[in-house]
Each structure stands twice: as C-alpha cells, then as structure tokens.
Coordinates of C-alpha atoms in Angstrom, one line a residue:
Chain G
M791 CA 0.0 0.0 -0.1
V792 CA 1.2 3.4 -0.8
V793 CA 2.1 5.5 2.2
G794 CA 0.5 9.0 2.2
L795 CA -2.3 9.9 -0.1
L796 CA -2.0 10.1 -4.0
N797 CA -3.8 13.1 -4.3
A798 CA -3.5 14.7 -0.8
N799 CA -5.5 17.7 -1.4
P800 CA -8.4 17.0 -4.0
I801 CA -10.6 19.9 -5.0
V802 CA -14.0 19.3 -3.4
Y803 CA -17.0 20.6 -5.4
K804 CA -20.8 21.1 -3.9
K805 CA -23.0 18.3 -4.5
K806 CA -26.0 19.0 -6.9
E807 CA -29.3 19.2 -5.4
R808 CA -31.3 16.1 -5.9
R809 CA -34.0 16.9 -8.4
A810 CA -37.3 15.5 -8.5
R811 CA -37.2 13.6 -11.9
N812 CA -38.4 15.4 -14.7
V813 CA -41.2 12.8 -15.7
P814 CA -44.1 13.9 -17.6
T815 CA -47.5 13.7 -15.6
V816 CA -48.2 10.1 -15.3
I817 CA -51.3 9.0 -17.3
D818 CA -50.8 5.3 -17.1
E819 CA -49.2 4.7 -13.5
Y820 CA -48.1 1.1 -15.0
A821 CA -46.5 2.2 -17.8
V822 CA -42.6 1.4 -18.0
E823 CA -40.6 4.6 -17.0
P824 CA -37.4 4.4 -19.3
I825 CA -34.1 4.7 -17.4
D826 CA -32.3 7.8 -18.2
E827 CA -29.1 9.7 -17.3
Q828 CA -30.4 11.3 -14.4
E829 CA -31.4 7.9 -12.9
I830 CA -28.0 6.6 -13.9
F831 CA -26.1 9.3 -12.0
D832 CA -28.3 8.8 -9.0
Y833 CA -27.0 5.4 -8.7
I834 CA -23.3 6.2 -8.8
R835 CA -23.1 9.7 -7.5
D836 CA -22.6 8.8 -4.0
I837 CA -20.0 6.3 -4.5
K838 CA -17.2 7.1 -2.2
D839 CA -13.7 7.7 -3.4
P840 CA -11.4 4.9 -2.5
E841 CA -9.1 7.4 -0.5
H842 CA -11.0 10.4 0.5
P843 CA -14.3 10.6 2.4
Y844 CA -15.9 12.5 -0.6
S845 CA -18.4 11.1 -3.1
L846 CA -17.5 10.6 -6.8
E847 CA -19.7 13.6 -7.6
E848 CA -18.0 15.9 -4.9
L849 CA -14.5 15.2 -6.5
K850 CA -16.3 15.7 -10.1
V851 CA -15.2 12.1 -11.1
V852 CA -18.6 11.7 -12.4
T853 CA -21.0 14.4 -13.3
E854 CA -24.7 13.8 -15.0
D855 CA -23.2 15.2 -18.4
S856 CA -20.6 12.1 -18.5
I857 CA -23.3 9.5 -18.9
E858 CA -25.0 8.3 -21.9
A859 CA -27.9 6.2 -21.6
N860 CA -30.2 4.5 -24.3
D861 CA -33.0 2.8 -22.7
K862 CA -34.3 1.4 -26.0
Q863 CA -31.3 -0.3 -27.0
S864 CA -30.5 -1.0 -23.4
Y865 CA -27.0 0.9 -23.2
V866 CA -25.2 3.0 -20.8
R867 CA -21.7 4.6 -21.0
V868 CA -20.1 6.3 -18.2
T869 CA -17.1 8.5 -18.9
F870 CA -15.3 9.1 -15.5
T871 CA -12.6 11.7 -14.9
P872 CA -9.9 10.3 -12.3
T873 CA -9.1 13.7 -9.9
I874 CA -5.2 13.3 -11.2
E875 CA -3.5 11.9 -14.4
H876 CA -1.5 9.3 -12.6
C877 CA -4.2 8.2 -10.3
S878 CA -3.6 4.2 -9.6
M879 CA -7.0 4.2 -8.1
A880 CA -8.4 4.6 -11.4
T881 CA -9.1 0.9 -12.3
L882 CA -10.8 0.5 -8.7
I883 CA -13.0 3.5 -9.3
G884 CA -14.0 2.2 -12.6
L885 CA -14.7 -1.2 -11.0
C886 CA -16.9 0.4 -8.5
L887 CA -18.7 2.1 -11.3
R888 CA -19.0 -1.3 -13.1
V889 CA -20.3 -3.3 -9.9
K890 CA -22.7 -0.3 -9.0
L891 CA -24.5 -0.4 -12.2
M892 CA -24.2 -4.4 -12.7
R893 CA -26.3 -4.5 -9.1
S894 CA -28.6 -1.6 -10.1
L895 CA -29.5 -2.1 -13.8
P896 CA -31.9 -5.0 -15.4
S897 CA -29.6 -7.6 -16.8
R898 CA -30.2 -6.8 -20.4
Y899 CA -28.3 -3.5 -20.1
K900 CA -24.8 -3.3 -21.8
V901 CA -22.8 -1.0 -19.9
D902 CA -19.3 0.5 -20.9
I903 CA -17.1 2.5 -18.6
R904 CA -14.4 4.6 -19.9
V905 CA -11.8 7.3 -18.7
A906 CA -12.5 10.4 -20.1
P907 CA -10.1 11.1 -23.2
G908 CA -6.8 12.5 -22.4
R909 CA -7.4 12.4 -18.7
H910 CA -5.2 9.6 -17.7
A911 CA -1.7 8.7 -18.4
T912 CA -2.6 4.8 -19.1
E913 CA -6.2 5.5 -20.4
A914 CA -6.3 2.7 -22.7
E915 CA -4.9 0.0 -20.5
V916 CA -7.5 1.2 -18.0
N917 CA -10.2 1.2 -20.2
K918 CA -9.2 -2.4 -21.7
Q919 CA -9.0 -3.8 -18.1
L920 CA -12.4 -2.3 -17.1
N921 CA -14.2 -3.6 -20.3
D922 CA -12.9 -7.2 -20.1
K923 CA -15.4 -9.0 -18.2
E924 CA -13.5 -12.0 -17.6
R925 CA -11.0 -10.0 -15.7
V926 CA -14.0 -8.1 -14.0
A927 CA -15.4 -11.3 -12.7
A928 CA -11.8 -12.7 -11.6
A929 CA -11.3 -9.5 -9.7
L930 CA -14.6 -9.9 -8.1
E931 CA -13.8 -13.4 -6.8
N932 CA -10.9 -11.8 -4.8
P933 CA -12.6 -11.2 -1.2
N934 CA -10.2 -8.4 -0.4
L935 CA -11.0 -6.5 -3.6
L936 CA -14.6 -7.0 -3.2
E937 CA -14.4 -5.9 0.3
L938 CA -12.7 -2.8 -0.9
V939 CA -15.4 -2.3 -3.5
D940 CA -18.4 -2.8 -1.2
S941 CA -16.8 -0.4 1.1
C942 CA -16.9 2.4 -1.6
L943 CA -20.6 1.5 -2.3
E944 CA -21.9 1.2 1.0
S945 CA -22.8 5.0 1.0
T946 CA -25.0 4.5 -2.3
Y947 CA -27.4 2.0 -0.4
A948 CA -28.6 4.4 2.1
Chain U
M533 CA -23.8 -28.7 -49.3
E534 CA -27.4 -28.6 -50.5
L535 CA -28.7 -26.7 -47.2
L536 CA -26.8 -23.6 -48.2
D537 CA -29.0 -23.3 -51.3
G538 CA -32.1 -22.4 -49.2
E539 CA -32.8 -19.9 -46.5
L540 CA -31.4 -20.9 -43.2
E541 CA -32.6 -20.4 -39.7
L542 CA -31.4 -21.6 -36.2
R543 CA -34.2 -23.3 -34.5
E544 CA -33.9 -23.4 -30.6
I545 CA -34.8 -27.0 -29.7
Q546 CA -34.1 -26.7 -25.9
K547 CA -33.2 -24.3 -23.1
L548 CA -31.1 -26.0 -20.4
E549 CA -31.4 -24.3 -17.1
G550 CA -29.7 -25.3 -14.0
H551 CA -26.5 -23.2 -13.6
T552 CA -26.7 -20.5 -11.1
D553 CA -24.4 -18.2 -12.8
R554 CA -23.0 -17.2 -16.1
V555 CA -21.9 -20.2 -18.3
W556 CA -18.7 -19.9 -19.8
S557 CA -17.8 -22.5 -21.8
L558 CA -19.2 -25.8 -23.5
A559 CA -17.8 -29.2 -24.8
W560 CA -19.4 -31.8 -26.9
N561 CA -18.3 -35.1 -26.1
P562 CA -16.7 -36.8 -29.0
A563 CA -17.3 -40.2 -28.5
A564 CA -21.1 -40.1 -27.2
T565 CA -23.7 -40.2 -30.3
G566 CA -27.4 -40.5 -30.8
V567 CA -29.1 -41.3 -27.7
A568 CA -25.7 -41.1 -25.7
G569 CA -25.0 -37.4 -26.8
M570 CA -23.3 -35.6 -24.0
L571 CA -22.4 -32.1 -23.5
A572 CA -20.4 -30.6 -20.6
S573 CA -20.8 -27.0 -19.5
C574 CA -19.0 -24.9 -16.8
S575 CA -20.0 -21.8 -15.0
G576 CA -19.0 -18.9 -12.7
D577 CA -21.1 -21.2 -10.1
K578 CA -17.9 -23.2 -9.5
T579 CA -19.5 -26.3 -11.1
V580 CA -19.4 -28.4 -14.5
R581 CA -22.7 -30.0 -15.5
I582 CA -23.0 -32.8 -17.9
W583 CA -26.1 -33.0 -19.9
Q584 CA -27.4 -36.0 -21.8
K585 CA -29.8 -36.6 -24.5
G586 CA -32.5 -39.1 -23.3
P587 CA -34.6 -41.6 -25.2
S588 CA -37.5 -38.9 -25.5
G589 CA -34.9 -36.6 -27.4
S590 CA -34.7 -34.0 -24.4
W591 CA -31.6 -32.9 -22.6
N592 CA -31.2 -33.3 -18.9
C593 CA -28.8 -32.9 -16.5
S594 CA -27.1 -36.2 -15.8
S595 CA -24.3 -35.0 -13.4
V596 CA -23.0 -31.9 -11.5
L597 CA -19.3 -32.1 -10.7
E598 CA -19.0 -29.8 -7.7
D599 CA -16.7 -29.4 -4.6
T600 CA -13.4 -29.6 -6.5
H601 CA -13.1 -26.1 -7.9
T602 CA -13.2 -23.4 -5.4
R603 CA -13.7 -20.3 -8.2
T604 CA -15.4 -20.1 -11.6
V605 CA -14.8 -23.0 -14.1
R606 CA -13.7 -21.3 -17.1
S607 CA -13.2 -24.0 -19.6
C608 CA -13.6 -27.7 -20.1
A609 CA -12.5 -30.0 -22.9
W610 CA -13.1 -34.0 -23.4
S611 CA -10.3 -36.0 -24.3
P612 CA -10.3 -37.6 -27.8
S613 CA -11.9 -40.9 -26.2
G614 CA -14.4 -39.0 -24.6
K615 CA -13.3 -40.9 -21.3
L616 CA -11.7 -37.8 -19.5
L617 CA -12.9 -34.3 -19.2
A618 CA -10.3 -31.5 -18.2
T619 CA -11.6 -28.4 -16.4
A620 CA -9.7 -25.1 -16.0
S621 CA -10.6 -22.9 -13.2
F622 CA -9.7 -19.3 -11.8
D623 CA -8.6 -21.3 -8.7
G624 CA -5.2 -21.6 -10.5
T625 CA -5.8 -25.5 -11.0
T626 CA -6.9 -27.9 -13.8
A627 CA -9.0 -31.0 -13.0
V628 CA -9.1 -34.1 -14.8
W629 CA -12.1 -36.2 -14.5
E630 CA -12.7 -39.8 -15.5
H631 CA -16.3 -40.9 -16.7
V632 CA -16.8 -44.6 -15.0
G633 CA -19.9 -46.4 -14.9
G634 CA -21.9 -43.2 -15.3
E635 CA -20.2 -41.6 -12.7
F636 CA -17.5 -38.5 -12.8
E637 CA -14.5 -38.8 -10.4
C638 CA -11.8 -36.2 -10.2
V639 CA -8.8 -38.5 -11.0
A640 CA -5.8 -35.6 -11.1
T641 CA -5.6 -32.0 -10.1
L642 CA -2.7 -29.9 -12.2
E643 CA -1.2 -27.3 -10.3
G644 CA 1.4 -24.8 -11.1
H645 CA 0.0 -21.5 -12.8
E646 CA 0.3 -18.5 -10.5
N647 CA -3.3 -17.5 -10.9
E648 CA -6.5 -17.9 -13.2
V649 CA -6.4 -20.8 -15.6
K650 CA -8.4 -19.6 -18.7
S651 CA -8.3 -22.6 -20.9
V652 CA -7.5 -26.0 -21.5
S653 CA -7.2 -28.3 -24.8
W654 CA -6.3 -31.9 -25.6
N655 CA -3.9 -32.8 -28.5
A656 CA -5.4 -35.1 -31.2
S657 CA -4.1 -38.3 -29.8
G658 CA -4.9 -37.4 -26.1
S659 CA -1.2 -37.6 -25.0
L660 CA -0.6 -34.0 -24.5
L661 CA -2.8 -31.3 -22.7
A662 CA -2.2 -27.5 -22.9
T663 CA -3.3 -25.0 -20.3
C664 CA -3.0 -21.0 -20.4
A665 CA -3.5 -18.4 -17.7
R666 CA -3.4 -14.9 -16.5
D667 CA 0.2 -15.4 -15.5
K668 CA 0.9 -15.1 -19.3
T669 CA 2.2 -18.5 -19.7
V670 CA 1.0 -21.6 -21.4
W671 CA 1.8 -25.1 -19.9
I672 CA 2.0 -28.2 -22.0
W673 CA 1.3 -31.6 -19.7
E674 CA 2.1 -35.0 -20.9
A675 CA -0.6 -37.8 -19.9
Q676 CA 1.4 -40.8 -17.9
P677 CA -0.2 -44.3 -17.4
G678 CA -2.3 -44.3 -14.1
N679 CA -3.6 -40.5 -15.0
E680 CA -0.4 -38.9 -13.9
F681 CA 0.2 -35.7 -15.7
E682 CA 3.7 -34.4 -15.9
C683 CA 4.5 -30.8 -17.1
V684 CA 6.9 -30.9 -19.9
S685 CA 7.1 -27.5 -20.7
V686 CA 6.3 -23.9 -19.5
L687 CA 5.9 -21.3 -22.7
Q688 CA 6.7 -17.8 -22.1
G689 CA 6.1 -15.4 -24.9
H690 CA 2.9 -13.8 -24.6
T691 CA 3.2 -10.3 -22.5
Q692 CA -0.4 -10.5 -21.1
D693 CA -3.1 -12.8 -20.0
V694 CA -3.5 -15.9 -22.4
K695 CA -7.2 -16.2 -23.3
M696 CA -7.4 -19.4 -25.1
V697 CA -5.3 -22.5 -26.4
Q698 CA -6.5 -25.0 -29.0
W699 CA -4.6 -27.8 -30.5
H700 CA -4.4 -28.4 -34.5
P701 CA -7.1 -30.9 -35.1
F702 CA -4.5 -33.5 -36.1
L703 CA -0.9 -32.3 -35.9
D704 CA 0.9 -31.6 -32.5
I705 CA 0.8 -27.7 -33.2
L706 CA -0.6 -25.5 -30.5
V707 CA -2.3 -22.1 -31.1
S708 CA -2.6 -19.7 -27.9
V709 CA -4.4 -16.3 -28.2
G710 CA -4.6 -13.5 -25.6
Y711 CA -5.0 -10.0 -24.1
D712 CA -1.9 -8.9 -25.8
N713 CA -3.8 -8.9 -29.0
S714 CA -1.6 -11.6 -30.6
V715 CA -1.7 -15.3 -31.8
K716 CA 1.1 -17.7 -31.2
V717 CA 1.9 -21.0 -32.6
W718 CA 4.0 -23.4 -30.7
T719 CA 5.7 -26.5 -31.8
E720 CA 8.2 -29.3 -30.5
D721 CA 11.5 -29.7 -32.1
G722 CA 12.1 -33.1 -31.5
D723 CA 13.8 -33.1 -28.3
D724 CA 10.9 -32.5 -26.4
D725 CA 11.5 -28.7 -26.5
W726 CA 8.6 -26.5 -27.2
H727 CA 9.2 -23.0 -29.1
C728 CA 7.0 -20.3 -30.6
V729 CA 7.4 -20.6 -34.2
L730 CA 5.2 -17.9 -35.2
T731 CA 3.6 -14.7 -33.9
L732 CA 0.5 -13.0 -35.6
G733 CA 0.1 -9.6 -34.4
E734 CA -1.0 -6.4 -35.9
A735 CA 1.8 -6.1 -38.4
N736 CA 0.8 -9.4 -39.9
S737 CA -2.8 -8.1 -40.6
G738 CA -3.9 -9.6 -37.1
H739 CA -5.8 -8.2 -34.3
T740 CA -6.1 -4.9 -32.6
S741 CA -7.4 -5.9 -29.3
T742 CA -7.7 -8.9 -27.2
V743 CA -8.1 -12.3 -29.1
W744 CA -10.5 -14.3 -27.4
A745 CA -10.7 -17.4 -29.3
L746 CA -9.9 -19.7 -32.2
S747 CA -10.9 -22.7 -34.1
F748 CA -9.7 -24.7 -36.9
N749 CA -11.6 -26.1 -39.8
S750 CA -11.8 -29.7 -40.1
A751 CA -9.2 -30.2 -42.6
G752 CA -6.7 -28.2 -40.8
D753 CA -5.7 -25.8 -43.4
R754 CA -7.4 -22.6 -42.1
M755 CA -8.2 -21.3 -38.8
V756 CA -10.3 -18.4 -37.6
T757 CA -9.9 -16.2 -34.7
C758 CA -12.3 -13.6 -33.1
S759 CA -11.4 -10.6 -31.2
D760 CA -12.5 -7.6 -28.9
D761 CA -11.7 -5.4 -32.1
L762 CA -14.9 -6.7 -33.4
T763 CA -13.6 -8.6 -36.3
L764 CA -13.2 -12.4 -37.4
K765 CA -10.2 -13.3 -39.2
I766 CA -9.5 -16.2 -41.3
W767 CA -5.8 -17.5 -41.7
D768 CA -4.3 -19.9 -44.2
T769 CA -2.7 -22.6 -41.9
S770 CA -1.9 -25.2 -44.7
Q771 CA 1.9 -24.9 -44.2
N772 CA 3.7 -26.4 -41.5
P773 CA 5.0 -23.4 -39.6
S774 CA 8.0 -25.2 -37.9
E775 CA 9.2 -26.3 -41.1
T776 CA 8.8 -22.9 -43.1
S777 CA 9.5 -20.2 -40.6
G778 CA 12.8 -18.3 -41.2
D779 CA 12.6 -18.0 -44.8
G780 CA 9.5 -15.6 -44.5
N781 CA 7.6 -17.7 -47.2
G782 CA 5.1 -20.1 -46.9
S783 CA 4.1 -19.7 -43.2
W784 CA 0.9 -19.1 -41.9
S785 CA -0.8 -16.2 -43.5
H786 CA -3.8 -13.8 -43.2
L787 CA -6.7 -14.5 -45.6
C788 CA -9.3 -12.1 -44.8
T789 CA -11.1 -10.1 -42.2
L790 CA -14.9 -10.2 -41.5
S791 CA -15.6 -6.6 -40.2
G792 CA -18.9 -4.7 -39.8
Y793 CA -20.9 -7.7 -38.5
H794 CA -20.5 -7.4 -34.8
D795 CA -21.3 -4.6 -32.6
R796 CA -19.6 -5.8 -29.5
T797 CA -17.0 -8.2 -28.2
I798 CA -16.8 -11.7 -30.1
F799 CA -16.1 -14.0 -27.4
S800 CA -16.3 -17.4 -29.1
V801 CA -16.1 -18.8 -32.6
H802 CA -16.6 -22.5 -33.8
W803 CA -15.8 -23.8 -37.5
S804 CA -18.1 -26.8 -38.3
R805 CA -17.1 -30.1 -39.9
E806 CA -19.5 -28.6 -43.1
G807 CA -17.5 -25.6 -43.3
L808 CA -19.9 -23.1 -41.2
I809 CA -18.4 -20.6 -38.7
A810 CA -20.5 -19.8 -35.8
S811 CA -19.6 -16.8 -33.5
G812 CA -21.0 -15.7 -30.1
A813 CA -20.6 -12.1 -29.1
A814 CA -21.5 -9.7 -26.2
D815 CA -24.4 -8.3 -28.4
D816 CA -26.5 -11.4 -27.5
A817 CA -26.5 -12.6 -31.0
I818 CA -25.2 -15.8 -32.8
R819 CA -24.1 -15.4 -36.4
L820 CA -23.3 -18.1 -39.2
F821 CA -20.6 -17.4 -41.8
T822 CA -19.4 -19.4 -45.0
E823 CA -17.0 -19.0 -47.6
S824 CA -18.7 -17.3 -50.9
K825 CA -18.8 -19.7 -53.7
D826 CA -17.8 -16.9 -55.9
S827 CA -14.8 -16.0 -54.2
L828 CA -11.7 -15.8 -56.0
V829 CA -9.1 -18.7 -55.9
D830 CA -6.4 -16.6 -54.4
Q831 CA -8.6 -14.2 -52.4
P832 CA -11.4 -16.1 -50.4
S833 CA -14.1 -14.1 -49.1
Y834 CA -16.9 -15.1 -46.1
K835 CA -20.3 -14.1 -46.1
M836 CA -22.8 -13.9 -43.3
L837 CA -25.7 -16.5 -43.8
V838 CA -27.7 -16.5 -40.6
K839 CA -27.9 -13.7 -37.8
K840 CA -29.8 -14.9 -34.6
E841 CA -30.8 -11.8 -32.6
K842 CA -31.4 -12.2 -28.9
A843 CA -30.1 -15.8 -29.2
H844 CA -29.8 -15.3 -25.4
D845 CA -30.9 -12.6 -23.0
M846 CA -27.1 -11.6 -22.4
D847 CA -23.8 -12.0 -23.9
V848 CA -23.1 -15.4 -25.8
N849 CA -19.8 -16.8 -24.2
S850 CA -19.5 -20.1 -26.2
V851 CA -20.6 -21.6 -29.4
Q852 CA -19.9 -25.3 -30.1
W853 CA -20.9 -27.3 -33.2
N854 CA -21.8 -31.2 -32.7
M855 CA -19.1 -33.1 -34.2
K856 CA -21.5 -36.0 -35.1
E857 CA -24.4 -34.2 -36.0
P858 CA -23.2 -31.1 -37.9
R859 CA -25.9 -29.1 -37.9
L860 CA -26.5 -29.2 -34.2
L861 CA -25.0 -26.2 -32.4
A862 CA -24.8 -25.4 -28.5
S863 CA -24.5 -21.9 -27.0
A864 CA -23.9 -20.7 -23.6
S865 CA -24.7 -17.4 -22.0
D866 CA -24.0 -15.0 -19.3
D867 CA -27.7 -15.2 -18.7
G868 CA -27.0 -18.9 -17.0
T869 CA -28.4 -21.0 -19.8
I870 CA -27.4 -23.1 -22.4
K871 CA -29.2 -23.5 -25.6
I872 CA -29.3 -26.2 -28.1
W873 CA -29.9 -25.0 -31.8
E874 CA -30.8 -26.9 -35.0
L875 CA -29.8 -25.2 -38.3
S876 CA -32.6 -26.0 -40.9
V877 CA -34.0 -24.4 -44.1
V878 CA -36.9 -22.1 -43.6
S879 CA -40.3 -23.9 -44.6
K880 CA -41.8 -21.7 -47.4

C-alpha cells in the first residue's frame, strides 16, 4: 500500500441538489418508465472515493453530463475523470462504477465504463481492463478487492 | 452442401437451465452419439454440468461436478476418447475427471499456474494437454499411465493474460491467443523442447485488441480467430510453421477479415465440419458465416448466412457445433442458460 495519499488535496465541489425526476404527468401509472441519465447518475453519484471521505460527485469524477443512456438499446456509457492523471485508483473507481451499475440495472443492459479521453496517463490500459468481463469477474472473486469495492459502494445504498 | 441453397434459420430445440451463474464454456463429448449425446458446461457457479440426451430426445442434466474447484470454472475439454474431461478454473488448477460407470470422478489435479487458468485443450492423440493462464504462460502436460500428468514445458512469450489454447485437429501444433492481441503458434523441435515458431500480430494483419478464441476447420488448413476488435479473421494454416519459418515464405498468413458484422466483443468462434463458422458475441447474437462460392481462388471471402438476434438474454460466451450431427449447435450465455439449436432450411 502506498504511504500517504495519491492526491493529498483534491478539489471538492458542491453536491448538486437532488432534483425531482422530470417525468411527464403520469397518465398510465403502470407504464414502464425508461431509464435515463439522471437515474444512472443517482445510482453512482454517492460512490465514495477509495481514499477520501468524499463522493465521486463531490470530486467531479462523475457528472450527469458524463453519462450516456439509451433505454431502447439497453445501453449505458459512463465516462469518468480521475482526479489526477497518474491516479492508480482509476481502475478501482471504474470497477466500483461497473459493480454498482451491474447491481442496479436490469440484466439486459450493456455497460461501457471509460476514462475521459486525455485525462489519464494509462487511459487505454485502464479502459481495456475495465471492459474485459473475464478479468472483472476474476477480480470480484478476490475477497479483499470485493471488500474494498463494497466499502466504496456502501454509501450508495442508503 | 444443399442446405446452403435455401434460406437458413437456427431453430431453438431446448433451453438447458440449472447453472446459477454465467455459463462460460461448452464441450461436446466426441465419443458419445445419438441417444448417448453428451455435453459438458462450466460456469461462474464453480460447477461443471453434464447434459445427456434421453430416449425422448430431450436433454437433461445427468451429473453435477462440484466441490473440487473453489472458483469459476472457465473452460472444459473432453479427451479424444471421450473418457476424460479436463476443467480449468480461476482457482489456478486444472482438474481431470474420469467417466466410469455413469459417474465422474476427479482423478488428477494439475497445479502450477500462478493464478486464473483460462483454457484447456487436448491434442489429437490425447497424449498432451495444454493450459494457459493470466500469468501469461502456456503449459504443456504429458499424460502418463495411471492418470498422472507431468508438466513438460512452460511456454513464455505472451506479454499479457492468455485467453485460449487450442491444438491443431491432427498435428501437434498448439495455438494460443490473448489479451496482448496476438496469436502464437508453438511446436516441438524433436528434443521435447517447445518453441514459439510464429506470432501473428497487428504487423501481420492481425487483431488490434484482445483475441478471445480460435478454431480450425476440419481439414486443418484454415483457422478463424475472434476478437474484442469486433472482427473475425481467417488464416491460411496449410503450411507447417516449424518447417517454413525463417525464410519468410510459406508460413501461416492472413486470408481475410470479416468486419462490420459484430457490434460488441466476439467471445467465441467455432468452425463446423460442414464449413460453417459460428460466432457468439456480447451483443447476445449468434451469427453463421460461410465461404462465398464466387470468391476468387487467391482471395477467399466469407459471407454471413444467418444472424440470430437475441439468441440469449445476455452475452453469448460459447458456441460449439456437435461433431457427429453437424447441424446441431450449442450456445452458452451470461444469462446462465445453455441452448441447443438446429440449423434448418426455412419452410416456405
């Protein structure tokens, strides 16, 4: 384990107000409500940073604008921005995003997790690893890593 | 092949349920036919299931192989005799099971890889077993009398995670593919020493992302590979790479690339005895390809015959043609199910 923090003084941003979801007046209360960017954002905004007591939203690792969702095509893409370019936590943050969405979305969904272009020194490697489902599956069978992921996700299940 | 003149469809015969996690891989028993047809499947639920075709024609789970692997079972392969089943696991071991009197007994455990074993394959004679792992190595094991397996070679050369190993259908030529985007070909030099005689990478018109799987045609003169770069590639494998390497001529070469057909990662590819290539991908679809009859002699081309959308509810991880009944296809998925398909002509 690295002694000291990788990014000792991250910039902390204000949390956005949780908006009531902007859904048209319900006519048919049994109608299926499509999953949109705002809903995806609500799933992941409170994930805790692995080394700081702040959420990914507060560190601007994720924003609503960094999410692309298409309910019809059952597709979601989350582009996240590590706080610093050499952040070795990038893979772990990406893994947390993937696990959270895996647990929250219907299984028909295809999820791509990516580092914002130009925002990480080993962007291509991080992206490749996060989108290799075999390596993700193997990682999640590692009890120590799973515990780490679960501790970052704990705050999102409140 | 008269079938190919009509419009084809993949008809679902049966959905096999029982695994409690994603199903990674499938293997048809080469010896069992007809009523005794037999299929092995392995899963993230740490078990292997054996499915047998009953007298009524429906498939049922006849055995569950459990309590041996402690993590995901990623790959399974029958010995050519059909008596032994090898299973590779994320727990770092490969188990060998013997089928005796309807029961499966674990008769050997092959240890040595540092971490997740990703694939296992028997050579044509059943004398050699190859395994590969995330530790970047490929191991060759020799079968000894009494179900003993001795490691005869540890092959280094891949720079990343090795995803699959597969032997040539009748020669002792081993092919491995992986996360380093490369295809490597290994042969023995006559002194029990195994070497990489060929690497097919981007410079040889190879893949630009993880290579997940490969399959030879039945004649062994062509090979297909599939990748995260969304393409299938066909290779000419008619030359013996150990005899021709060095002079730059006559080695295995790229024949063509099938691009524009797949939307997400292609995890599995299998070449049938009748010349049909099946692919299974992360877009939940199964596709079938065949060589175009009108393709030029020196420039073969392949066309898509069938696209089965929503073949499964989630990613398709494995597609395997039955060796004895060449129009029977099995597929496995992240949705936890296995499906048996029959290729047939659409009735007008």
